Amino acid sequence: MQQVSRNDPAPSRLRYRIQRMMLTPVYRILLRVGLPLAVVVGGAALWLSSEDNRDWIAMTYADLEAMVHERPEFMVKLMAVDGASDALAEQVRARLAVNVPVSSFDLDLDALKTAAVALPAVKSAQVRVRQGGVLQVEVVERVPAVLWRDGGELRLVDDEGVTVGSAATRGAHPDLAVVVGDGADRAVSEAMALMEAAGPIKKRLRGLVRQGERRWDVVLDRGQTIMLPETGAVRALERAIAMDDAVDLLGRDLVTVDLRLPRRPTLRMTDYALEELWRIKEIQAGDTH
């Protein structure tokens, strides 16, 4: 009887391991997703390794970007400056140096705002692009409060002590009082309070002089000076004006009214008044003998 050989239905050891591996979820994902992805990434990397291909991508992107940026609805055709005088508006335009037409994508609004505020006469600014292709610059201009005589120059200073600009002559700003002395620009708020208190004698007011960066002298016409204390300067000036109303103090032949010691005000008379006073005393003394 002849023996018939049959194939062993059991898989080989290698095939068995491959089948077990294919049943593992991780390997199934790697084969379905990872392998195609690796082929794609490898192909892209190989294609990008060519410098010509990279240049083509850069040029294509630049062309697309230019097409979008240069669309009419994104172009700025005009710059408008509001809230500023004509002279300051020209300074703002020169400082921002925006050459229109220009794409709104090429404008750094924060940098333009910083450049506008850097101008001494600009207190604050807002910059935006409005409909119609207009670059809108809204400026709050600093208003000069006093004229500060700094050495041989006249400077315009606002109520915060910020130098706004220079003045050619005193007569160009007749409505502004003059302050003089070191540190006068840093005490503008106090100077303005004194000028307000000096309302009754405003026509005679010539200016304020800062002494030692500590206190003020009020300078009037006819060479008269009211010397104020370091503290309570406004109250002291009001007291001097009250005495003037009562006894015409400032109408007399006085050089200085010294109020630095509140409890002991001192008056200094002119040389002519002193001579007249001594002459009257001598006459009175002669009459008594």
PDB file of C-alpha atoms in Angstrom:
ATOM      1  CA  MET A   1       0.000   0.000   0.000  1.00  0.00           C
ATOM      2  CA  GLN A   2       1.461   3.356  -1.104  1.00  0.00           C
ATOM      3  CA  GLN A   3       1.648   6.136   1.522  1.00  0.00           C
ATOM      4  CA  VAL A   4       0.251   9.562   0.375  1.00  0.00           C
ATOM      5  CA  SER A   5       2.059  12.673   1.723  1.00  0.00           C
ATOM      6  CA  ARG A   6      -0.065  15.643   2.788  1.00  0.00           C
ATOM      7  CA  ASN A   7       0.976  19.294   3.289  1.00  0.00           C
ATOM      8  CA  ASP A   8       0.966  20.493   6.831  1.00  0.00           C
ATOM      9  CA  PRO A   9      -1.941  22.950   7.102  1.00  0.00           C
ATOM     10  CA  ALA A  10      -0.196  24.815   9.941  1.00  0.00           C
ATOM     11  CA  PRO A  11       1.520  28.092   8.785  1.00  0.00           C
ATOM     12  CA  SER A  12       5.215  28.525   8.999  1.00  0.00           C
ATOM     13  CA  ARG A  13       6.701  30.357  11.929  1.00  0.00           C
ATOM     14  CA  LEU A  14       7.451  33.529   9.848  1.00  0.00           C
ATOM     15  CA  ARG A  15       4.003  33.616   8.340  1.00  0.00           C
ATOM     16  CA  TYR A  16       2.480  33.116  11.751  1.00  0.00           C
ATOM     17  CA  ARG A  17       4.365  36.107  13.128  1.00  0.00           C
ATOM     18  CA  ILE A  18       3.358  38.288  10.173  1.00  0.00           C
ATOM     19  CA  GLN A  19      -0.287  37.384  10.668  1.00  0.00           C
ATOM     20  CA  ARG A  20      -0.093  38.179  14.383  1.00  0.00           C
ATOM     21  CA  MET A  21       1.616  41.506  13.577  1.00  0.00           C
ATOM     22  CA  MET A  22      -1.138  42.461  11.112  1.00  0.00           C
ATOM     23  CA  LEU A  23      -3.697  41.926  13.820  1.00  0.00           C
ATOM     24  CA  THR A  24      -1.963  44.546  15.998  1.00  0.00           C
ATOM     25  CA  PRO A  25      -3.748  47.991  15.682  1.00  0.00           C
ATOM     26  CA  VAL A  26      -0.486  49.947  15.727  1.00  0.00           C
ATOM     27  CA  TYR A  27       0.989  48.090  12.753  1.00  0.00           C
ATOM     28  CA  ARG A  28      -2.274  48.355  10.849  1.00  0.00           C
ATOM     29  CA  ILE A  29      -2.286  52.150  11.301  1.00  0.00           C
ATOM     30  CA  LEU A  30       1.356  52.368  10.291  1.00  0.00           C
ATOM     31  CA  LEU A  31       0.681  50.486   7.090  1.00  0.00           C
ATOM     32  CA  ARG A  32      -2.501  52.359   6.204  1.00  0.00           C
ATOM     33  CA  VAL A  33      -1.444  55.883   7.229  1.00  0.00           C
ATOM     34  CA  GLY A  34       2.212  56.042   8.162  1.00  0.00           C
ATOM     35  CA  LEU A  35       3.618  54.375   5.065  1.00  0.00           C
ATOM     36  CA  PRO A  36       1.692  56.532   2.536  1.00  0.00           C
ATOM     37  CA  LEU A  37       2.500  59.624   4.551  1.00  0.00           C
ATOM     38  CA  ALA A  38       6.191  58.747   4.620  1.00  0.00           C
ATOM     39  CA  VAL A  39       6.138  58.254   0.861  1.00  0.00           C
ATOM     40  CA  VAL A  40       4.466  61.664   0.353  1.00  0.00           C
ATOM     41  CA  VAL A  41       6.812  63.488   2.747  1.00  0.00           C
ATOM     42  CA  GLY A  42       9.832  61.839   1.252  1.00  0.00           C
ATOM     43  CA  GLY A  43       8.730  62.755  -2.252  1.00  0.00           C
ATOM     44  CA  ALA A  44       8.069  66.373  -1.219  1.00  0.00           C
ATOM     45  CA  ALA A  45      11.447  66.593   0.489  1.00  0.00           C
ATOM     46  CA  LEU A  46      13.129  65.221  -2.581  1.00  0.00           C
ATOM     47  CA  TRP A  47      11.293  67.748  -4.800  1.00  0.00           C
ATOM     48  CA  LEU A  48      12.115  70.649  -2.463  1.00  0.00           C
ATOM     49  CA  SER A  49      15.761  69.714  -2.424  1.00  0.00           C
ATOM     50  CA  SER A  50      16.008  71.359  -5.816  1.00  0.00           C
ATOM     51  CA  GLU A  51      16.809  75.094  -5.561  1.00  0.00           C
ATOM     52  CA  ASP A  52      14.837  75.811  -8.741  1.00  0.00           C
ATOM     53  CA  ASN A  53      11.715  74.279  -7.206  1.00  0.00           C
ATOM     54  CA  ARG A  54      12.121  76.347  -4.035  1.00  0.00           C
ATOM     55  CA  ASP A  55      12.560  79.535  -6.070  1.00  0.00           C
ATOM     56  CA  TRP A  56       9.404  78.720  -8.027  1.00  0.00           C
ATOM     57  CA  ILE A  57       7.395  78.376  -4.797  1.00  0.00           C
ATOM     58  CA  ALA A  58       8.746  81.676  -3.429  1.00  0.00           C
ATOM     59  CA  MET A  59       7.949  83.540  -6.634  1.00  0.00           C
ATOM     60  CA  THR A  60       4.460  82.062  -6.803  1.00  0.00           C
ATOM     61  CA  TYR A  61       3.747  83.043  -3.192  1.00  0.00           C
ATOM     62  CA  ALA A  62       5.086  86.571  -3.781  1.00  0.00           C
ATOM     63  CA  ASP A  63       2.881  86.980  -6.852  1.00  0.00           C
ATOM     64  CA  LEU A  64      -0.207  85.818  -4.980  1.00  0.00           C
ATOM     65  CA  GLU A  65       0.597  88.107  -2.035  1.00  0.00           C
ATOM     66  CA  ALA A  66       1.072  91.096  -4.361  1.00  0.00           C
ATOM     67  CA  MET A  67      -2.216  90.346  -6.102  1.00  0.00           C
ATOM     68  CA  VAL A  68      -4.065  90.474  -2.786  1.00  0.00           C
ATOM     69  CA  HIS A  69      -2.219  93.471  -1.312  1.00  0.00           C
ATOM     70  CA  GLU A  70      -2.637  95.578  -4.428  1.00  0.00           C
ATOM     71  CA  ARG A  71      -6.355  95.093  -4.758  1.00  0.00           C
ATOM     72  CA  PRO A  72      -8.119  98.502  -4.915  1.00  0.00           C
ATOM     73  CA  GLU A  73     -10.083  97.947  -1.709  1.00  0.00           C
ATOM     74  CA  PHE A  74      -6.827  97.507   0.264  1.00  0.00           C
ATOM     75  CA  MET A  75      -4.989 100.547  -1.159  1.00  0.00           C
ATOM     76  CA  VAL A  76      -4.508 103.772   0.864  1.00  0.00           C
ATOM     77  CA  LYS A  77      -4.692 106.767  -1.435  1.00  0.00           C
ATOM     78  CA  LEU A  78      -4.853 109.704   0.998  1.00  0.00           C
ATOM     79  CA  MET A  79      -3.659 110.719   4.484  1.00  0.00           C
ATOM     80  CA  ALA A  80      -5.820 113.057   6.594  1.00  0.00           C
ATOM     81  CA  VAL A  81      -4.579 114.784   9.780  1.00  0.00           C
ATOM     82  CA  ASP A  82      -7.340 116.079  12.077  1.00  0.00           C
ATOM     83  CA  GLY A  83      -7.214 118.044  15.336  1.00  0.00           C
ATOM     84  CA  ALA A  84      -3.954 119.853  14.567  1.00  0.00           C
ATOM     85  CA  SER A  85      -3.037 123.305  13.352  1.00  0.00           C
ATOM     86  CA  ASP A  86      -1.792 123.672   9.797  1.00  0.00           C
ATOM     87  CA  ALA A  87       1.825 123.907  10.931  1.00  0.00           C
ATOM     88  CA  LEU A  88       1.569 120.832  13.155  1.00  0.00           C
ATOM     89  CA  ALA A  89      -0.296 118.891  10.457  1.00  0.00           C
ATOM     90  CA  GLU A  90       2.632 119.462   8.114  1.00  0.00           C
ATOM     91  CA  GLN A  91       5.044 118.260  10.814  1.00  0.00           C
ATOM     92  CA  VAL A  92       2.964 115.110  11.292  1.00  0.00           C
ATOM     93  CA  ARG A  93       2.948 114.399   7.560  1.00  0.00           C
ATOM     94  CA  ALA A  94       6.706 114.896   7.365  1.00  0.00           C
ATOM     95  CA  ARG A  95       7.350 112.685  10.405  1.00  0.00           C
ATOM     96  CA  LEU A  96       5.136 109.793   9.231  1.00  0.00           C
ATOM     97  CA  ALA A  97       6.497 110.037   5.658  1.00  0.00           C
ATOM     98  CA  VAL A  98       3.792 107.844   4.120  1.00  0.00           C
ATOM     99  CA  ASN A  99       4.060 107.702   0.334  1.00  0.00           C
ATOM    100  CA  VAL A 100       0.582 107.127  -1.088  1.00  0.00           C
ATOM    101  CA  PRO A 101      -0.762 105.111  -2.764  1.00  0.00           C
ATOM    102  CA  VAL A 102       0.325 102.256  -0.533  1.00  0.00           C
ATOM    103  CA  SER A 103      -1.220  98.951   0.512  1.00  0.00           C
ATOM    104  CA  SER A 104      -2.787  98.972   3.958  1.00  0.00           C
ATOM    105  CA  PHE A 105      -0.987  95.664   4.584  1.00  0.00           C
ATOM    106  CA  ASP A 106       2.329  97.521   4.326  1.00  0.00           C
ATOM    107  CA  LEU A 107       1.429 100.082   7.017  1.00  0.00           C
ATOM    108  CA  ASP A 108       2.468  99.572  10.652  1.00  0.00           C
ATOM    109  CA  LEU A 109      -0.200 101.612  12.434  1.00  0.00           C
ATOM    110  CA  ASP A 110       1.428 101.248  15.867  1.00  0.00           C
ATOM    111  CA  ALA A 111       4.747 102.523  14.524  1.00  0.00           C
ATOM    112  CA  LEU A 112       3.008 105.460  12.834  1.00  0.00           C
ATOM    113  CA  LYS A 113       1.259 106.349  16.099  1.00  0.00           C
ATOM    114  CA  THR A 114       4.551 106.219  17.997  1.00  0.00           C
ATOM    115  CA  ALA A 115       6.158 108.502  15.419  1.00  0.00           C
ATOM    116  CA  ALA A 116       3.316 111.037  15.684  1.00  0.00           C
ATOM    117  CA  VAL A 117       3.365 111.147  19.497  1.00  0.00           C
ATOM    118  CA  ALA A 118       7.136 111.691  19.399  1.00  0.00           C
ATOM    119  CA  LEU A 119       6.512 115.222  18.120  1.00  0.00           C
ATOM    120  CA  PRO A 120       6.736 117.684  21.052  1.00  0.00           C
ATOM    121  CA  ALA A 121       3.480 119.445  20.145  1.00  0.00           C
ATOM    122  CA  VAL A 122       1.446 116.200  19.997  1.00  0.00           C
ATOM    123  CA  LYS A 123      -0.174 115.140  23.253  1.00  0.00           C
ATOM    124  CA  SER A 124      -1.802 111.973  21.897  1.00  0.00           C
ATOM    125  CA  ALA A 125      -2.705 110.442  18.546  1.00  0.00           C
ATOM    126  CA  GLN A 126      -4.840 107.724  16.987  1.00  0.00           C
ATOM    127  CA  VAL A 127      -4.054 106.182  13.589  1.00  0.00           C
ATOM    128  CA  ARG A 128      -6.453 104.029  11.556  1.00  0.00           C
ATOM    129  CA  VAL A 129      -7.399 103.203   7.981  1.00  0.00           C
ATOM    130  CA  ARG A 130     -10.969 104.163   7.187  1.00  0.00           C
ATOM    131  CA  GLN A 131     -13.172 103.308   4.255  1.00  0.00           C
ATOM    132  CA  GLY A 132     -12.310 104.969   1.005  1.00  0.00           C
ATOM    133  CA  GLY A 133      -8.582 104.339   1.305  1.00  0.00           C
ATOM    134  CA  VAL A 134      -7.887 107.145   3.803  1.00  0.00           C
ATOM    135  CA  LEU A 135      -5.179 106.951   6.472  1.00  0.00           C
ATOM    136  CA  GLN A 136      -6.801 108.864   9.351  1.00  0.00           C
ATOM    137  CA  VAL A 137      -4.483 110.503  11.908  1.00  0.00           C
ATOM    138  CA  GLU A 138      -6.389 112.099  14.804  1.00  0.00           C
ATOM    139  CA  VAL A 139      -4.158 114.357  16.897  1.00  0.00           C
ATOM    140  CA  VAL A 140      -4.658 116.047  20.269  1.00  0.00           C
ATOM    141  CA  GLU A 141      -2.382 119.076  20.157  1.00  0.00           C
ATOM    142  CA  ARG A 142      -0.639 120.449  23.240  1.00  0.00           C
ATOM    143  CA  VAL A 143      -1.794 123.956  24.097  1.00  0.00           C
ATOM    144  CA  PRO A 144       0.914 126.397  25.279  1.00  0.00           C
ATOM    145  CA  ALA A 145       0.178 127.689  28.782  1.00  0.00           C
ATOM    146  CA  VAL A 146       3.186 129.936  29.465  1.00  0.00           C
ATOM    147  CA  LEU A 147       6.302 131.342  27.837  1.00  0.00           C
ATOM    148  CA  TRP A 148       9.456 130.077  29.530  1.00  0.00           C
ATOM    149  CA  ARG A 149      12.513 132.266  29.094  1.00  0.00           C
ATOM    150  CA  ASP A 150      15.318 129.730  29.094  1.00  0.00           C
ATOM    151  CA  GLY A 151      18.506 131.711  28.867  1.00  0.00           C
ATOM    152  CA  GLY A 152      18.215 133.721  25.687  1.00  0.00           C
ATOM    153  CA  GLU A 153      15.386 131.640  24.188  1.00  0.00           C
ATOM    154  CA  LEU A 154      11.631 131.776  24.604  1.00  0.00           C
ATOM    155  CA  ARG A 155       9.985 128.373  24.785  1.00  0.00           C
ATOM    156  CA  LEU A 156       6.289 127.499  24.683  1.00  0.00           C
ATOM    157  CA  VAL A 157       5.365 125.192  27.575  1.00  0.00           C
ATOM    158  CA  ASP A 158       2.009 123.501  28.201  1.00  0.00           C
ATOM    159  CA  ASP A 159       0.282 122.924  31.541  1.00  0.00           C
ATOM    160  CA  GLU A 160       2.158 119.632  32.040  1.00  0.00           C
ATOM    161  CA  GLY A 161       5.548 121.321  31.709  1.00  0.00           C
ATOM    162  CA  VAL A 162       6.210 119.867  28.262  1.00  0.00           C
ATOM    163  CA  THR A 163       8.026 122.149  25.830  1.00  0.00           C
ATOM    164  CA  VAL A 164       5.786 122.526  22.797  1.00  0.00           C
ATOM    165  CA  GLY A 165       8.067 124.658  20.679  1.00  0.00           C
ATOM    166  CA  SER A 166       9.906 127.961  20.550  1.00  0.00           C
ATOM    167  CA  ALA A 167       8.642 131.527  20.188  1.00  0.00           C
ATOM    168  CA  ALA A 168      10.335 134.081  17.981  1.00  0.00           C
ATOM    169  CA  THR A 169       9.301 137.101  20.071  1.00  0.00           C
ATOM    170  CA  ARG A 170       7.379 137.909  23.218  1.00  0.00           C
ATOM    171  CA  GLY A 171       4.881 139.920  21.206  1.00  0.00           C
ATOM    172  CA  ALA A 172       3.918 136.856  19.166  1.00  0.00           C
ATOM    173  CA  HIS A 173       2.108 135.459  22.239  1.00  0.00           C
ATOM    174  CA  PRO A 174       0.763 138.461  24.186  1.00  0.00           C
ATOM    175  CA  ASP A 175      -1.847 136.333  25.973  1.00  0.00           C
ATOM    176  CA  LEU A 176       0.755 134.108  27.658  1.00  0.00           C
ATOM    177  CA  ALA A 177       2.573 135.059  30.853  1.00  0.00           C
ATOM    178  CA  VAL A 178       6.340 134.724  31.008  1.00  0.00           C
ATOM    179  CA  VAL A 179       8.052 132.490  33.559  1.00  0.00           C
ATOM    180  CA  VAL A 180      11.782 132.708  34.185  1.00  0.00           C
ATOM    181  CA  GLY A 181      14.297 130.721  36.187  1.00  0.00           C
ATOM    182  CA  ASP A 182      15.662 127.213  36.622  1.00  0.00           C
ATOM    183  CA  GLY A 183      12.887 124.670  37.102  1.00  0.00           C
ATOM    184  CA  ALA A 184      10.153 127.086  36.025  1.00  0.00           C
ATOM    185  CA  ASP A 185       9.036 124.631  33.339  1.00  0.00           C
ATOM    186  CA  ARG A 186       8.541 121.938  36.002  1.00  0.00           C
ATOM    187  CA  ALA A 187       6.236 124.125  38.097  1.00  0.00           C
ATOM    188  CA  VAL A 188       3.872 125.374  35.404  1.00  0.00           C
ATOM    189  CA  SER A 189       0.746 124.185  37.243  1.00  0.00           C
ATOM    190  CA  GLU A 190       1.678 126.311  40.272  1.00  0.00           C
ATOM    191  CA  ALA A 191       2.503 129.251  38.003  1.00  0.00           C
ATOM    192  CA  MET A 192      -0.920 128.988  36.361  1.00  0.00           C
ATOM    193  CA  ALA A 193      -2.601 128.968  39.781  1.00  0.00           C
ATOM    194  CA  LEU A 194      -0.697 132.152  40.686  1.00  0.00           C
ATOM    195  CA  MET A 195      -1.688 133.807  37.402  1.00  0.00           C
ATOM    196  CA  GLU A 196      -5.325 132.974  38.086  1.00  0.00           C
ATOM    197  CA  ALA A 197      -5.069 134.419  41.594  1.00  0.00           C
ATOM    198  CA  ALA A 198      -3.437 137.548  40.119  1.00  0.00           C
ATOM    199  CA  GLY A 199      -6.548 138.316  38.079  1.00  0.00           C
ATOM    200  CA  PRO A 200      -7.254 141.693  39.766  1.00  0.00           C
ATOM    201  CA  ILE A 201      -3.740 142.926  38.869  1.00  0.00           C
ATOM    202  CA  LYS A 202      -3.421 141.025  35.588  1.00  0.00           C
ATOM    203  CA  LYS A 203      -2.830 144.209  33.574  1.00  0.00           C
ATOM    204  CA  ARG A 204       0.227 144.950  35.683  1.00  0.00           C
ATOM    205  CA  LEU A 205       1.583 141.394  35.658  1.00  0.00           C
ATOM    206  CA  ARG A 206       4.811 141.036  33.683  1.00  0.00           C
ATOM    207  CA  GLY A 207       5.843 137.522  34.652  1.00  0.00           C
ATOM    208  CA  LEU A 208       6.888 135.043  37.301  1.00  0.00           C
ATOM    209  CA  VAL A 209      10.463 134.296  38.336  1.00  0.00           C
ATOM    210  CA  ARG A 210      11.373 130.935  39.849  1.00  0.00           C
ATOM    211  CA  GLN A 211      13.886 131.393  42.643  1.00  0.00           C
ATOM    212  CA  GLY A 212      16.183 128.509  43.580  1.00  0.00           C
ATOM    213  CA  GLU A 213      13.681 126.021  42.130  1.00  0.00           C
ATOM    214  CA  ARG A 214      11.742 126.512  45.380  1.00  0.00           C
ATOM    215  CA  ARG A 215       9.476 129.552  45.209  1.00  0.00           C
ATOM    216  CA  TRP A 216       8.138 132.353  42.974  1.00  0.00           C
ATOM    217  CA  ASP A 217       8.520 136.099  42.633  1.00  0.00           C
ATOM    218  CA  VAL A 218       5.646 137.963  40.967  1.00  0.00           C
ATOM    219  CA  VAL A 219       7.019 140.728  38.747  1.00  0.00           C
ATOM    220  CA  LEU A 220       4.772 143.759  38.089  1.00  0.00           C
ATOM    221  CA  ASP A 221       5.239 146.881  36.016  1.00  0.00           C
ATOM    222  CA  ARG A 222       6.932 149.942  37.547  1.00  0.00           C
ATOM    223  CA  GLY A 223       9.694 147.606  38.780  1.00  0.00           C
ATOM    224  CA  GLN A 224       7.664 146.126  41.635  1.00  0.00           C
ATOM    225  CA  THR A 225       8.114 142.561  42.893  1.00  0.00           C
ATOM    226  CA  ILE A 226       6.004 140.451  45.241  1.00  0.00           C
ATOM    227  CA  MET A 227       8.208 137.809  46.902  1.00  0.00           C
ATOM    228  CA  LEU A 228       6.160 134.715  47.748  1.00  0.00           C
ATOM    229  CA  PRO A 229       6.923 131.913  50.241  1.00  0.00           C
ATOM    230  CA  GLU A 230       7.769 128.325  49.302  1.00  0.00           C
ATOM    231  CA  THR A 231       4.427 127.022  50.591  1.00  0.00           C
ATOM    232  CA  GLY A 232       1.065 128.736  50.450  1.00  0.00           C
ATOM    233  CA  ALA A 233       2.163 130.982  47.589  1.00  0.00           C
ATOM    234  CA  VAL A 234      -1.349 131.436  46.180  1.00  0.00           C
ATOM    235  CA  ARG A 235      -2.751 132.409  49.575  1.00  0.00           C
ATOM    236  CA  ALA A 236       0.081 134.881  50.133  1.00  0.00           C
ATOM    237  CA  LEU A 237      -0.549 136.520  46.749  1.00  0.00           C
ATOM    238  CA  GLU A 238      -4.259 136.782  47.498  1.00  0.00           C
ATOM    239  CA  ARG A 239      -3.389 138.475  50.795  1.00  0.00           C
ATOM    240  CA  ALA A 240      -1.186 141.010  48.987  1.00  0.00           C
ATOM    241  CA  ILE A 241      -3.998 141.771  46.530  1.00  0.00           C
ATOM    242  CA  ALA A 242      -6.429 142.189  49.447  1.00  0.00           C
ATOM    243  CA  MET A 243      -4.062 144.720  51.080  1.00  0.00           C
ATOM    244  CA  ASP A 244      -3.809 146.534  47.760  1.00  0.00           C
ATOM    245  CA  ASP A 245      -7.590 146.800  47.607  1.00  0.00           C
ATOM    246  CA  ALA A 246      -7.726 148.066  51.181  1.00  0.00           C
ATOM    247  CA  VAL A 247      -4.862 150.609  51.308  1.00  0.00           C
ATOM    248  CA  ASP A 248      -3.642 150.833  47.696  1.00  0.00           C
ATOM    249  CA  LEU A 249      -0.492 148.983  48.718  1.00  0.00           C
ATOM    250  CA  LEU A 250       0.859 148.411  45.224  1.00  0.00           C
ATOM    251  CA  GLY A 251       0.066 151.974  44.218  1.00  0.00           C
ATOM    252  CA  ARG A 252       2.701 153.304  46.613  1.00  0.00           C
ATOM    253  CA  ASP A 253       6.409 153.861  45.948  1.00  0.00           C
ATOM    254  CA  LEU A 254       7.411 150.287  46.748  1.00  0.00           C
ATOM    255  CA  VAL A 255      10.111 148.124  45.186  1.00  0.00           C
ATOM    256  CA  THR A 256       9.298 144.810  46.870  1.00  0.00           C
ATOM    257  CA  VAL A 257       6.580 143.301  49.000  1.00  0.00           C
ATOM    258  CA  ASP A 258       8.309 140.446  50.835  1.00  0.00           C
ATOM    259  CA  LEU A 259       5.806 137.817  51.988  1.00  0.00           C
ATOM    260  CA  ARG A 260       8.287 134.993  52.553  1.00  0.00           C
ATOM    261  CA  LEU A 261       7.591 135.200  56.287  1.00  0.00           C
ATOM    262  CA  PRO A 262       3.785 135.075  56.509  1.00  0.00           C
ATOM    263  CA  ARG A 263       3.654 136.655  59.981  1.00  0.00           C
ATOM    264  CA  ARG A 264       6.124 139.414  59.165  1.00  0.00           C
ATOM    265  CA  PRO A 265       5.635 140.927  55.712  1.00  0.00           C
ATOM    266  CA  THR A 266       8.340 143.408  54.741  1.00  0.00           C
ATOM    267  CA  LEU A 267       8.062 146.398  52.416  1.00  0.00           C
ATOM    268  CA  ARG A 268      10.984 147.947  50.602  1.00  0.00           C
ATOM    269  CA  MET A 269      10.487 151.462  49.330  1.00  0.00           C
ATOM    270  CA  THR A 270      12.124 153.182  46.366  1.00  0.00           C
ATOM    271  CA  ASP A 271      15.148 155.392  46.977  1.00  0.00           C
ATOM    272  CA  TYR A 272      13.115 158.480  46.199  1.00  0.00           C
ATOM    273  CA  ALA A 273      10.404 157.477  48.669  1.00  0.00           C
ATOM    274  CA  LEU A 274      13.013 156.837  51.359  1.00  0.00           C
ATOM    275  CA  GLU A 275      14.572 160.221  50.788  1.00  0.00           C
ATOM    276  CA  GLU A 276      11.171 161.853  51.021  1.00  0.00           C
ATOM    277  CA  LEU A 277      10.399 159.905  54.188  1.00  0.00           C
ATOM    278  CA  TRP A 278      13.652 161.005  55.836  1.00  0.00           C
ATOM    279  CA  ARG A 279      13.075 164.571  54.709  1.00  0.00           C
ATOM    280  CA  ILE A 280       9.591 164.572  56.265  1.00  0.00           C
ATOM    281  CA  LYS A 281      10.965 163.090  59.500  1.00  0.00           C
ATOM    282  CA  GLU A 282      13.665 165.771  59.649  1.00  0.00           C
ATOM    283  CA  ILE A 283      11.073 168.478  59.142  1.00  0.00           C
ATOM    284  CA  GLN A 284       8.894 166.982  61.839  1.00  0.00           C
ATOM    285  CA  ALA A 285      11.879 166.719  64.172  1.00  0.00           C
ATOM    286  CA  GLY A 286      12.769 170.377  63.525  1.00  0.00           C
ATOM    287  CA  ASP A 287       9.238 171.490  64.288  1.00  0.00           C
ATOM    288  CA  THR A 288       9.324 169.767  67.680  1.00  0.00           C
ATOM    289  CA  HIS A 289      12.384 171.777  68.852  1.00  0.00           C
TER     290      HIS A 289
END
